[in-house]
Amino acid sequence: GLFGHIVRNWKVRWFVLLQDKLLYYKIEGGKKEPSPKGRILLDGCTITCPCLEYENRPLLIKLKTKTNTDYFLECCSREERDSWALDITGAIHAGHPVQVQELHRMKNSFKLLENISLHHIVKRMCESSTGIKLTRNLQQGNRYKETFTGSALVDWLISNSFAVSRFEAITLASMLMEENFIKPVGTRSTEATRFSDLSEQFLDDSTALYMFAESSKKNISSKEELQFNISELSGPIVKQGFLVKQGHKRKNWKVRRFVLRADPAFLHYYDPTKEENRPVGGFSLRGCLVSALEDNGVPAGVKGNVQGNLFKIITKNDIRYYIQASSKAERAQWIEAIKPLT
């Protein structure tokens, strides 16, 4: 299932994809309610992924139904978003096998790039002597400082061996844009992002301008961010996903997006209904104990009738976290990922 949201206020929902529709359910006490809250009919639907309409929510899928209703669904990682988008697109085009083959080809071209760290590329792009040259550009009478052209970035990616072909470099550049590392400036490049096909969004063109997105620097200086030591959030992400967590004070169960980082090893959790991308909690995994809980009956320490797929983490300072996964397999994967970091 996917946690998605319906717009205007973001809500956590459990999604189930059937052959011709998406059903969504409310989650109460860590379990989905028995009957769906609503459905999205896929016949005649158009899908936009990535959807860039919400600047600080880069992991959106947009669905426009035959009757022109817009749904925005948010995922917790790029892999999750892409696999949902592929499956939903597959369901929409079930009658058109050619498009499905096309999709699998695209999926495979992305797989090649997953082992490249986008952070590493951006760091290299910013280096003063070997990085990408930033220039002042005039476009339609507007002056843009510190920009580079689409074709300059493609050239740079190839000459620095990040890509072997222009096609691969464009795919990589699209990913940098999609993950908010770079952004289009000026009409030529901005208009291209309206294409729903990812491969046409980034322009390998000497009149299309791009710049580094400031978001990476801005976020760090904001005061609230400092409640979390920046170094806590600096490690590579090992795993992320939605889990249900019991609150410490009121003991109520809430859906949170968990992000597991190594080196330094931390587990942070975020409130998916909040706009800002700041953790609402987190702890160091050093000296933690993690274990699965009994599946029959409600274990000690767990409040409410919540049972099944639970695990607990006890921190070095003896703080207990009770967490529920959506399946046994998912619980096992989380425990397996956390254990080596303790």
mmCIF file of C-alpha atoms in Angstrom:
data_model
loop_
_atom_site.group_PDB
_atom_site.id
_atom_site.type_symbol
_atom_site.label_atom_id
_atom_site.label_comp_id
_atom_site.label_asym_id
_atom_site.label_seq_id
_atom_site.Cartn_x
_atom_site.Cartn_y
_atom_site.Cartn_z
ATOM 1 C CA GLY A 1 0.000 0.000 0.000
ATOM 2 C CA LEU A 2 0.987 3.609 -0.511
ATOM 3 C CA PHE A 3 0.275 6.558 1.674
ATOM 4 C CA GLY A 4 -1.133 9.189 -0.549
ATOM 5 C CA HIS A 5 -2.882 12.414 -0.041
ATOM 6 C CA ILE A 6 -5.813 14.263 -1.389
ATOM 7 C CA VAL A 7 -5.145 17.863 -1.883
ATOM 8 C CA ARG A 8 -5.911 21.011 0.092
ATOM 9 C CA ASN A 9 -5.176 19.305 3.335
ATOM 10 C CA TRP A 10 -2.767 16.402 3.248
ATOM 11 C CA LYS A 11 -4.087 13.202 4.740
ATOM 12 C CA VAL A 12 -2.499 9.838 5.197
ATOM 13 C CA ARG A 13 -4.387 7.119 3.331
ATOM 14 C CA TRP A 14 -3.777 3.453 2.608
ATOM 15 C CA PHE A 15 -3.960 2.758 -1.147
ATOM 16 C CA VAL A 16 -4.851 -0.458 -2.924
ATOM 17 C CA LEU A 17 -4.412 -0.702 -6.701
ATOM 18 C CA LEU A 18 -6.960 -2.903 -8.493
ATOM 19 C CA GLN A 19 -7.123 -3.587 -12.206
ATOM 20 C CA ASP A 20 -9.217 -0.521 -13.059
ATOM 21 C CA LYS A 21 -9.230 1.622 -9.904
ATOM 22 C CA LEU A 22 -7.332 2.842 -6.872
ATOM 23 C CA LEU A 23 -9.132 2.446 -3.539
ATOM 24 C CA TYR A 24 -8.068 4.437 -0.502
ATOM 25 C CA TYR A 25 -8.748 3.776 3.165
ATOM 26 C CA LYS A 26 -8.433 5.668 6.436
ATOM 27 C CA ILE A 27 -6.034 4.265 9.009
ATOM 28 C CA GLU A 28 -7.274 3.968 12.580
ATOM 29 C CA GLY A 29 -5.121 2.699 15.435
ATOM 30 C CA GLY A 30 -2.506 1.411 13.044
ATOM 31 C CA LYS A 31 -4.956 -0.594 10.889
ATOM 32 C CA LYS A 32 -6.780 0.270 7.695
ATOM 33 C CA GLU A 33 -10.528 0.595 8.128
ATOM 34 C CA PRO A 34 -12.544 -2.254 6.554
ATOM 35 C CA SER A 35 -14.354 -0.190 3.913
ATOM 36 C CA PRO A 36 -12.678 2.267 1.534
ATOM 37 C CA LYS A 37 -13.092 6.005 2.033
ATOM 38 C CA GLY A 38 -13.062 6.595 -1.725
ATOM 39 C CA ARG A 39 -11.880 5.420 -5.124
ATOM 40 C CA ILE A 40 -10.181 6.796 -8.218
ATOM 41 C CA LEU A 41 -11.340 5.267 -11.510
ATOM 42 C CA LEU A 42 -8.347 4.796 -13.798
ATOM 43 C CA ASP A 43 -10.133 4.594 -17.166
ATOM 44 C CA GLY A 44 -9.176 7.729 -19.113
ATOM 45 C CA CYS A 45 -6.925 8.971 -16.279
ATOM 46 C CA THR A 46 -3.736 10.898 -17.072
ATOM 47 C CA ILE A 47 -0.740 10.512 -14.766
ATOM 48 C CA THR A 48 2.037 13.078 -14.194
ATOM 49 C CA CYS A 49 5.168 11.850 -12.485
ATOM 50 C CA PRO A 50 7.231 13.527 -11.231
ATOM 51 C CA CYS A 51 4.721 16.265 -10.452
ATOM 52 C CA LEU A 52 6.397 19.571 -9.642
ATOM 53 C CA GLU A 53 3.358 21.601 -8.599
ATOM 54 C CA TYR A 54 4.305 21.623 -4.917
ATOM 55 C CA GLU A 55 7.850 22.886 -4.570
ATOM 56 C CA ASN A 56 8.615 21.248 -1.226
ATOM 57 C CA ARG A 57 6.972 17.918 -2.078
ATOM 58 C CA PRO A 58 9.141 16.431 -4.830
ATOM 59 C CA LEU A 59 7.777 12.891 -4.460
ATOM 60 C CA LEU A 60 4.294 13.432 -5.872
ATOM 61 C CA ILE A 61 2.247 11.572 -8.444
ATOM 62 C CA LYS A 62 -0.634 13.532 -9.958
ATOM 63 C CA LEU A 63 -3.705 11.787 -11.361
ATOM 64 C CA LYS A 64 -6.277 13.665 -13.433
ATOM 65 C CA THR A 65 -9.458 11.649 -13.920
ATOM 66 C CA LYS A 66 -11.707 11.558 -16.988
ATOM 67 C CA THR A 67 -14.002 14.031 -15.187
ATOM 68 C CA ASN A 68 -11.075 16.425 -14.519
ATOM 69 C CA THR A 69 -10.620 15.807 -10.806
ATOM 70 C CA ASP A 70 -7.006 16.151 -9.659
ATOM 71 C CA TYR A 71 -5.519 13.816 -7.074
ATOM 72 C CA PHE A 72 -2.044 14.304 -5.626
ATOM 73 C CA LEU A 73 -0.440 11.241 -4.034
ATOM 74 C CA GLU A 74 2.768 11.533 -2.074
ATOM 75 C CA CYS A 75 5.235 8.690 -1.668
ATOM 76 C CA CYS A 76 8.108 8.392 0.771
ATOM 77 C CA SER A 77 11.005 7.697 -1.587
ATOM 78 C CA ARG A 78 11.863 7.999 -5.236
ATOM 79 C CA GLU A 79 11.908 4.206 -5.669
ATOM 80 C CA GLU A 80 8.451 3.896 -4.141
ATOM 81 C CA ARG A 81 7.065 6.740 -6.231
ATOM 82 C CA ASP A 82 8.498 5.348 -9.466
ATOM 83 C CA SER A 83 7.235 1.828 -8.841
ATOM 84 C CA TRP A 84 3.717 3.097 -8.005
ATOM 85 C CA ALA A 85 3.757 5.365 -11.063
ATOM 86 C CA LEU A 86 4.775 2.430 -13.268
ATOM 87 C CA ASP A 87 2.104 0.143 -11.846
ATOM 88 C CA ILE A 88 -0.639 2.784 -12.091
ATOM 89 C CA THR A 89 0.443 3.667 -15.641
ATOM 90 C CA GLY A 90 0.421 -0.052 -16.454
ATOM 91 C CA ALA A 91 -3.169 -0.293 -15.156
ATOM 92 C CA ILE A 92 -4.272 2.806 -17.116
ATOM 93 C CA HIS A 93 -2.704 1.442 -20.318
ATOM 94 C CA ALA A 94 -3.613 -2.196 -19.722
ATOM 95 C CA GLY A 95 -5.165 -2.267 -23.199
ATOM 96 C CA HIS A 96 -2.078 -0.750 -24.873
ATOM 97 C CA PRO A 97 0.825 -3.209 -24.554
ATOM 98 C CA VAL A 98 3.227 -1.021 -26.558
ATOM 99 C CA GLN A 99 3.246 1.682 -23.913
ATOM 100 C CA VAL A 100 3.847 -0.855 -21.178
ATOM 101 C CA GLN A 101 6.983 -2.136 -22.979
ATOM 102 C CA GLU A 102 8.136 1.460 -23.361
ATOM 103 C CA LEU A 103 7.718 1.890 -19.602
ATOM 104 C CA HIS A 104 9.813 -1.147 -18.795
ATOM 105 C CA ARG A 105 12.548 0.212 -21.015
ATOM 106 C CA MET A 106 12.441 3.498 -19.122
ATOM 107 C CA LYS A 107 12.422 1.673 -15.798
ATOM 108 C CA ASN A 108 15.581 -0.200 -16.772
ATOM 109 C CA SER A 109 17.393 2.931 -17.899
ATOM 110 C CA PHE A 110 16.695 4.420 -14.455
ATOM 111 C CA LYS A 111 17.944 1.310 -12.687
ATOM 112 C CA LEU A 112 21.409 1.927 -14.166
ATOM 113 C CA LEU A 113 21.570 5.291 -12.506
ATOM 114 C CA GLU A 114 20.429 4.374 -9.023
ATOM 115 C CA ASN A 115 23.933 3.542 -7.852
ATOM 116 C CA ILE A 116 25.181 7.058 -8.669
ATOM 117 C CA SER A 117 24.911 9.496 -5.781
ATOM 118 C CA LEU A 118 23.239 12.701 -6.967
ATOM 119 C CA HIS A 119 24.781 14.511 -3.955
ATOM 120 C CA HIS A 120 28.223 13.498 -5.183
ATOM 121 C CA ILE A 121 27.519 14.854 -8.682
ATOM 122 C CA VAL A 122 26.275 18.179 -7.292
ATOM 123 C CA LYS A 123 29.324 18.471 -5.041
ATOM 124 C CA ARG A 124 31.539 17.945 -8.092
ATOM 125 C CA MET A 125 29.497 20.441 -10.115
ATOM 126 C CA CYS A 126 30.146 23.077 -7.443
ATOM 127 C CA GLU A 127 33.948 22.659 -7.348
ATOM 128 C CA SER A 128 35.609 25.893 -8.381
ATOM 129 C CA SER A 129 38.143 24.661 -10.931
ATOM 130 C CA THR A 130 36.624 21.470 -12.320
ATOM 131 C CA GLY A 131 32.928 22.209 -11.691
ATOM 132 C CA ILE A 132 30.408 23.549 -14.156
ATOM 133 C CA LYS A 133 31.084 27.137 -15.305
ATOM 134 C CA LEU A 134 28.437 29.568 -14.094
ATOM 135 C CA THR A 135 27.748 32.518 -16.384
ATOM 136 C CA ARG A 136 25.483 35.530 -16.592
ATOM 137 C CA ASN A 137 22.901 34.946 -19.264
ATOM 138 C CA LEU A 138 20.492 37.262 -20.957
ATOM 139 C CA GLN A 139 17.160 35.857 -21.937
ATOM 140 C CA GLN A 140 14.169 37.876 -23.168
ATOM 141 C CA GLY A 141 15.770 40.984 -21.716
ATOM 142 C CA ASN A 142 16.162 39.416 -18.246
ATOM 143 C CA ARG A 143 19.594 38.943 -16.729
ATOM 144 C CA TYR A 144 20.211 35.680 -14.899
ATOM 145 C CA LYS A 145 23.334 35.452 -12.772
ATOM 146 C CA GLU A 146 25.002 32.153 -11.920
ATOM 147 C CA THR A 147 23.285 30.022 -14.560
ATOM 148 C CA PHE A 148 24.387 27.288 -16.939
ATOM 149 C CA THR A 149 22.747 26.024 -20.126
ATOM 150 C CA GLY A 150 21.175 22.612 -20.586
ATOM 151 C CA SER A 151 23.690 21.568 -23.218
ATOM 152 C CA ALA A 152 26.593 22.755 -21.020
ATOM 153 C CA LEU A 153 25.414 20.454 -18.232
ATOM 154 C CA VAL A 154 25.074 17.510 -20.634
ATOM 155 C CA ASP A 155 28.633 18.182 -21.923
ATOM 156 C CA TRP A 156 29.945 18.435 -18.355
ATOM 157 C CA LEU A 157 28.283 15.153 -17.234
ATOM 158 C CA ILE A 158 29.778 13.312 -20.211
ATOM 159 C CA SER A 159 33.270 14.811 -19.895
ATOM 160 C CA ASN A 160 33.313 13.922 -16.179
ATOM 161 C CA SER A 161 32.294 10.329 -16.993
ATOM 162 C CA PHE A 162 28.976 10.476 -15.141
ATOM 163 C CA ALA A 163 27.193 9.529 -18.379
ATOM 164 C CA VAL A 164 28.280 7.814 -21.583
ATOM 165 C CA SER A 165 25.704 9.250 -23.983
ATOM 166 C CA ARG A 166 23.716 12.457 -24.316
ATOM 167 C CA PHE A 167 20.549 10.437 -23.654
ATOM 168 C CA GLU A 168 21.968 9.128 -20.378
ATOM 169 C CA ALA A 169 23.174 12.601 -19.379
ATOM 170 C CA ILE A 170 19.708 14.057 -20.055
ATOM 171 C CA THR A 171 18.169 11.342 -17.878
ATOM 172 C CA LEU A 172 20.635 12.172 -15.126
ATOM 173 C CA ALA A 173 19.993 15.913 -15.476
ATOM 174 C CA SER A 174 16.235 15.248 -15.275
ATOM 175 C CA MET A 175 16.839 13.407 -12.012
ATOM 176 C CA LEU A 176 18.893 16.308 -10.618
ATOM 177 C CA MET A 177 15.983 18.583 -11.480
ATOM 178 C CA GLU A 178 13.372 16.186 -10.171
ATOM 179 C CA GLU A 179 15.194 15.862 -6.824
ATOM 180 C CA ASN A 180 15.435 19.679 -6.521
ATOM 181 C CA PHE A 181 19.218 19.956 -6.914
ATOM 182 C CA ILE A 182 18.901 22.190 -9.971
ATOM 183 C CA LYS A 183 15.984 24.239 -11.238
ATOM 184 C CA PRO A 184 14.939 25.747 -14.566
ATOM 185 C CA VAL A 185 15.150 29.551 -14.956
ATOM 186 C CA GLY A 186 13.773 31.598 -17.805
ATOM 187 C CA THR A 187 10.862 30.719 -20.055
ATOM 188 C CA ARG A 188 12.529 28.210 -22.372
ATOM 189 C CA SER A 189 13.500 25.670 -19.696
ATOM 190 C CA THR A 190 10.556 26.372 -17.375
ATOM 191 C CA GLU A 191 8.005 25.663 -20.115
ATOM 192 C CA ALA A 192 9.595 22.289 -20.874
ATOM 193 C CA THR A 193 8.877 21.060 -17.333
ATOM 194 C CA ARG A 194 5.176 21.059 -18.201
ATOM 195 C CA PHE A 195 5.671 17.936 -20.345
ATOM 196 C CA SER A 196 4.439 14.908 -18.471
ATOM 197 C CA ASP A 197 7.128 12.739 -20.064
ATOM 198 C CA LEU A 198 10.245 12.834 -17.908
ATOM 199 C CA SER A 199 12.573 12.423 -20.880
ATOM 200 C CA GLU A 200 11.344 15.696 -22.421
ATOM 201 C CA GLN A 201 11.522 17.848 -19.314
ATOM 202 C CA PHE A 202 15.209 18.684 -19.345
ATOM 203 C CA LEU A 203 16.441 20.412 -22.495
ATOM 204 C CA ASP A 204 19.828 19.614 -24.018
ATOM 205 C CA ASP A 205 19.836 23.065 -25.525
ATOM 206 C CA SER A 206 22.083 26.118 -25.415
ATOM 207 C CA THR A 207 19.140 28.498 -24.930
ATOM 208 C CA ALA A 208 17.620 26.640 -21.942
ATOM 209 C CA LEU A 209 18.930 27.978 -18.625
ATOM 210 C CA TYR A 210 19.291 26.195 -15.269
ATOM 211 C CA MET A 211 20.745 27.065 -11.878
ATOM 212 C CA PHE A 212 21.506 25.347 -8.571
ATOM 213 C CA ALA A 213 18.396 25.222 -6.400
ATOM 214 C CA GLU A 214 19.103 27.123 -3.225
ATOM 215 C CA SER A 215 17.013 24.784 -1.093
ATOM 216 C CA SER A 216 19.993 22.767 0.118
ATOM 217 C CA LYS A 217 21.716 25.819 1.634
ATOM 218 C CA LYS A 218 18.541 27.531 2.862
ATOM 219 C CA ASN A 219 17.234 24.600 4.868
ATOM 220 C CA ILE A 220 20.333 24.310 6.970
ATOM 221 C CA SER A 221 20.374 27.892 8.210
ATOM 222 C CA SER A 222 16.766 28.004 9.401
ATOM 223 C CA LYS A 223 16.697 28.166 13.214
ATOM 224 C CA GLU A 224 14.315 25.272 13.850
ATOM 225 C CA GLU A 225 16.571 22.950 11.886
ATOM 226 C CA LEU A 226 19.149 23.380 14.604
ATOM 227 C CA GLN A 227 17.156 21.322 17.114
ATOM 228 C CA PHE A 228 18.629 18.499 15.074
ATOM 229 C CA ASN A 229 22.339 18.631 14.808
ATOM 230 C CA ILE A 230 23.063 18.901 11.088
ATOM 231 C CA SER A 231 25.527 16.010 11.294
ATOM 232 C CA GLU A 232 22.668 13.689 12.372
ATOM 233 C CA LEU A 233 21.020 14.237 9.008
ATOM 234 C CA SER A 234 24.202 14.017 6.973
ATOM 235 C CA GLY A 235 24.614 10.235 6.661
ATOM 236 C CA PRO A 236 23.544 8.282 3.589
ATOM 237 C CA ILE A 237 19.916 7.067 3.669
ATOM 238 C CA VAL A 238 19.790 3.293 4.081
ATOM 239 C CA LYS A 239 16.022 2.839 4.101
ATOM 240 C CA GLN A 240 12.883 4.911 4.327
ATOM 241 C CA GLY A 241 9.182 4.263 4.427
ATOM 242 C CA PHE A 242 5.922 4.809 6.273
ATOM 243 C CA LEU A 243 5.379 3.073 9.594
ATOM 244 C CA VAL A 244 2.861 3.574 12.379
ATOM 245 C CA LYS A 245 4.332 4.724 15.703
ATOM 246 C CA GLN A 246 2.937 4.905 19.214
ATOM 247 C CA GLY A 247 3.241 8.383 20.752
ATOM 248 C CA HIS A 248 5.228 8.801 23.974
ATOM 249 C CA LYS A 249 2.830 11.040 25.868
ATOM 250 C CA ARG A 250 -0.686 10.254 24.696
ATOM 251 C CA LYS A 251 0.156 6.772 23.433
ATOM 252 C CA ASN A 252 -1.905 7.337 20.285
ATOM 253 C CA TRP A 253 -0.814 5.700 17.013
ATOM 254 C CA LYS A 254 0.265 7.936 14.142
ATOM 255 C CA VAL A 255 1.636 7.377 10.674
ATOM 256 C CA ARG A 256 5.178 8.703 10.299
ATOM 257 C CA ARG A 257 7.725 8.627 7.493
ATOM 258 C CA PHE A 258 10.830 6.965 8.933
ATOM 259 C CA VAL A 259 14.300 7.614 7.513
ATOM 260 C CA LEU A 260 17.192 5.371 8.518
ATOM 261 C CA ARG A 261 20.669 6.835 8.025
ATOM 262 C CA ALA A 262 24.098 5.250 8.498
ATOM 263 C CA ASP A 263 27.351 6.888 9.527
ATOM 264 C CA PRO A 264 26.222 8.461 11.825
ATOM 265 C CA ALA A 265 23.497 5.856 12.466
ATOM 266 C CA PHE A 266 20.195 7.616 13.247
ATOM 267 C CA LEU A 267 16.513 6.891 12.839
ATOM 268 C CA HIS A 268 14.428 10.032 12.282
ATOM 269 C CA TYR A 269 10.711 10.314 11.709
ATOM 270 C CA TYR A 270 8.669 12.975 9.924
ATOM 271 C CA ASP A 271 5.014 13.966 10.035
ATOM 272 C CA PRO A 272 3.705 13.444 6.467
ATOM 273 C CA THR A 273 0.881 15.965 6.969
ATOM 274 C CA LYS A 274 3.294 18.838 7.698
ATOM 275 C CA GLU A 275 4.622 21.099 4.967
ATOM 276 C CA GLU A 276 8.180 21.520 6.253
ATOM 277 C CA ASN A 277 10.610 18.730 5.670
ATOM 278 C CA ARG A 278 11.943 18.604 9.243
ATOM 279 C CA PRO A 279 12.020 15.551 11.484
ATOM 280 C CA VAL A 280 9.558 15.613 14.397
ATOM 281 C CA GLY A 281 11.766 13.167 16.287
ATOM 282 C CA GLY A 282 14.750 10.891 16.036
ATOM 283 C CA PHE A 283 17.449 9.080 17.974
ATOM 284 C CA SER A 284 20.920 7.622 17.649
ATOM 285 C CA LEU A 285 20.965 3.867 17.001
ATOM 286 C CA ARG A 286 24.203 3.291 18.913
ATOM 287 C CA GLY A 287 23.578 0.770 21.676
ATOM 288 C CA CYS A 288 19.900 0.289 20.706
ATOM 289 C CA LEU A 289 18.074 -3.025 20.977
ATOM 290 C CA VAL A 290 15.556 -3.872 18.249
ATOM 291 C CA SER A 291 13.178 -6.832 18.351
ATOM 292 C CA ALA A 292 9.953 -8.134 16.809
ATOM 293 C CA LEU A 293 6.946 -8.422 19.147
ATOM 294 C CA GLU A 294 4.551 -11.358 19.482
ATOM 295 C CA ASP A 295 1.894 -11.408 16.773
ATOM 296 C CA ASN A 296 -0.876 -12.936 18.887
ATOM 297 C CA GLY A 297 -2.533 -10.500 21.292
ATOM 298 C CA VAL A 298 -1.510 -7.004 22.300
ATOM 299 C CA PRO A 299 2.046 -6.966 23.701
ATOM 300 C CA ALA A 300 2.947 -5.259 26.988
ATOM 301 C CA GLY A 301 3.645 -1.546 26.571
ATOM 302 C CA VAL A 302 1.300 -1.272 23.580
ATOM 303 C CA LYS A 303 -1.826 0.785 24.156
ATOM 304 C CA GLY A 304 -5.075 0.329 22.213
ATOM 305 C CA ASN A 305 -6.074 -2.763 20.308
ATOM 306 C CA VAL A 306 -3.042 -2.644 18.023
ATOM 307 C CA GLN A 307 -1.537 -5.994 17.168
ATOM 308 C CA GLY A 308 0.411 -7.723 14.420
ATOM 309 C CA ASN A 309 3.652 -6.719 12.659
ATOM 310 C CA LEU A 310 4.896 -4.765 15.682
ATOM 311 C CA PHE A 311 8.496 -4.241 16.732
ATOM 312 C CA LYS A 312 10.156 -2.231 19.451
ATOM 313 C CA ILE A 313 13.392 -0.300 19.728
ATOM 314 C CA ILE A 314 14.913 0.400 23.144
ATOM 315 C CA THR A 315 17.504 3.198 23.036
ATOM 316 C CA LYS A 316 20.719 3.386 25.032
ATOM 317 C CA ASN A 317 18.861 5.752 27.439
ATOM 318 C CA ASP A 318 16.098 3.159 27.850
ATOM 319 C CA ILE A 319 13.457 5.031 25.830
ATOM 320 C CA ARG A 320 11.028 2.584 24.209
ATOM 321 C CA TYR A 321 9.601 3.054 20.701
ATOM 322 C CA TYR A 322 6.726 0.842 19.566
ATOM 323 C CA ILE A 323 6.338 0.702 15.792
ATOM 324 C CA GLN A 324 4.027 -1.183 13.440
ATOM 325 C CA ALA A 325 4.874 -2.190 9.866
ATOM 326 C CA SER A 326 2.270 -3.007 7.210
ATOM 327 C CA SER A 327 3.332 -6.652 6.853
ATOM 328 C CA LYS A 328 5.559 -9.291 8.408
ATOM 329 C CA ALA A 329 8.001 -8.979 5.521
ATOM 330 C CA GLU A 330 8.247 -5.225 5.923
ATOM 331 C CA ARG A 331 8.859 -5.585 9.670
ATOM 332 C CA ALA A 332 11.641 -8.098 8.982
ATOM 333 C CA GLN A 333 13.268 -5.743 6.438
ATOM 334 C CA TRP A 334 13.284 -2.832 8.905
ATOM 335 C CA ILE A 335 14.732 -4.939 11.737
ATOM 336 C CA GLU A 336 17.366 -6.323 9.371
ATOM 337 C CA ALA A 337 18.327 -2.823 8.229
ATOM 338 C CA ILE A 338 18.500 -1.384 11.770
ATOM 339 C CA LYS A 339 20.383 -4.256 13.507
ATOM 340 C CA PRO A 340 23.819 -3.803 11.885
ATOM 341 C CA LEU A 341 23.716 -0.072 12.771
ATOM 342 C CA THR A 342 23.288 -0.630 16.504
#
